[in-house]
CSV table of C-alpha atoms in Angstrom, one decimal:
chain,number,residue,atom,x,y,z
V,1,UNK,CA,35.3,165.4,270.9
V,2,UNK,CA,31.8,163.6,270.6
V,3,UNK,CA,30.4,162.5,274.2
V,4,UNK,CA,28.6,159.0,274.4
V,5,UNK,CA,25.3,160.5,275.4
V,6,UNK,CA,21.8,159.0,276.8
V,7,UNK,CA,21.0,157.7,273.4
V,8,UNK,CA,24.1,155.8,272.2
V,9,UNK,CA,22.6,154.2,275.7
V,10,UNK,CA,19.9,153.1,274.3
V,11,UNK,CA,20.0,152.3,271.2
V,12,UNK,CA,23.0,149.2,272.1
V,13,UNK,CA,20.5,148.5,275.2
V,14,UNK,CA,17.8,147.9,272.2
V,15,UNK,CA,20.0,146.0,270.2
V,16,UNK,CA,20.9,144.1,272.4
V,17,UNK,CA,17.3,143.2,273.6
V,18,UNK,CA,16.0,142.1,270.0
V,19,UNK,CA,19.4,140.4,269.4
V,20,UNK,CA,18.5,138.4,272.8
V,21,UNK,CA,14.8,138.0,271.8
V,22,UNK,CA,15.8,136.5,268.7
V,23,UNK,CA,17.9,134.2,269.8
V,24,UNK,CA,15.9,132.6,271.7
V,25,UNK,CA,12.6,132.5,269.4
V,26,UNK,CA,14.9,130.8,266.6
V,27,UNK,CA,17.4,128.5,268.5
V,28,UNK,CA,16.2,125.3,269.2
V,29,UNK,CA,19.2,124.9,272.0
V,30,UNK,CA,18.7,125.1,275.5
V,31,UNK,CA,22.7,126.4,276.9
V,32,UNK,CA,21.7,129.2,273.8
V,33,UNK,CA,18.2,130.5,274.9
V,34,UNK,CA,19.7,130.5,278.5
V,35,UNK,CA,22.2,132.8,277.2
V,36,UNK,CA,19.4,134.4,275.1
V,37,UNK,CA,18.1,135.5,278.3
V,38,UNK,CA,21.1,136.9,280.1
V,39,UNK,CA,21.4,139.7,277.1
V,40,UNK,CA,17.7,140.5,277.5
V,41,UNK,CA,19.4,140.7,281.4
V,42,UNK,CA,22.2,142.6,280.1
V,43,UNK,CA,20.3,144.7,278.2
V,44,UNK,CA,17.7,146.1,280.7
V,45,UNK,CA,21.4,146.7,283.4
V,46,UNK,CA,22.2,149.2,280.5
V,47,UNK,CA,19.1,150.8,280.9
V,48,UNK,CA,19.0,151.2,284.6
V,49,UNK,CA,22.9,152.6,284.8
V,50,UNK,CA,22.1,155.2,281.1
V,51,UNK,CA,18.9,156.8,282.9
V,52,UNK,CA,20.3,156.2,286.5
V,53,UNK,CA,23.4,158.3,285.3
V,54,UNK,CA,22.1,160.6,283.2
V,55,UNK,CA,18.8,161.0,285.3
V,56,UNK,CA,19.1,161.0,288.6
V,57,UNK,CA,23.6,161.4,288.2
V,58,UNK,CA,23.2,161.8,291.9
V,59,UNK,CA,21.6,158.9,293.0
V,60,UNK,CA,22.5,155.2,292.6
V,61,UNK,CA,19.0,153.1,292.3
V,62,UNK,CA,19.6,152.2,289.1
V,63,UNK,CA,22.7,150.4,290.3
V,64,UNK,CA,21.2,148.9,293.5
V,65,UNK,CA,18.5,147.4,290.7
V,66,UNK,CA,21.2,146.4,288.6
V,67,UNK,CA,23.1,144.6,291.1
V,68,UNK,CA,20.1,142.8,292.2
V,69,UNK,CA,19.2,142.1,288.7
V,70,UNK,CA,23.2,140.8,288.8
V,71,UNK,CA,21.7,138.5,290.8
V,72,UNK,CA,18.8,136.7,289.4
V,73,UNK,CA,20.2,135.7,286.5
V,74,UNK,CA,22.9,134.2,288.6
V,75,UNK,CA,20.6,132.5,290.6
V,76,UNK,CA,18.2,131.2,287.5
V,77,UNK,CA,21.5,130.6,284.9
V,78,UNK,CA,22.4,128.0,288.2
V,79,UNK,CA,18.9,126.4,288.1
V,80,UNK,CA,18.3,126.4,284.9
V,81,UNK,CA,22.1,124.5,284.3
V,82,UNK,CA,21.4,122.1,286.3
V,83,UNK,CA,17.9,121.4,284.3
V,84,UNK,CA,19.9,121.1,281.6
V,85,UNK,CA,22.5,118.2,282.6
V,86,UNK,CA,20.6,116.3,284.6
V,87,UNK,CA,18.3,116.3,281.0
V,88,UNK,CA,20.7,115.6,278.9
V,89,UNK,CA,22.0,113.4,281.6
V,90,UNK,CA,18.2,111.7,281.3
V,91,UNK,CA,17.7,111.9,277.5
V,92,UNK,CA,20.6,112.5,276.1
V,93,UNK,CA,19.7,115.7,274.2
V,94,UNK,CA,19.1,120.1,275.3
V,95,UNK,CA,17.3,120.4,271.7
V,96,UNK,CA,13.9,122.4,272.3
V,97,UNK,CA,12.3,120.4,270.3
V,98,UNK,CA,13.1,116.4,271.6
V,99,UNK,CA,11.6,117.9,274.4
V,100,UNK,CA,8.9,117.6,273.6
V,101,UNK,CA,8.8,114.0,272.6
V,102,UNK,CA,10.7,113.2,276.2
V,103,UNK,CA,8.2,111.0,278.8
V,104,UNK,CA,8.5,111.7,281.9
């Protein structure tokens, strides 16, 4: 029976990273861009967990870094959503192209 090894986790993480990068660079909606950043951060978390499991199985360093990244991502999402809501209330749009022409 095939066991899931480190290369499987790395392929998944790489795929998530490039999906997030593609979504961030091609989408113009601020909420979609925020979700793409979250996907990129989750790919980094998968790397930390995978390397911790296979290289240092007795230590919890990768898990602690992952918890820190999840905490930072939650704070970043809360601040970004607050900014997006305020922009929508003021300008009735969350499109990045419209943000360039907004007057502050």
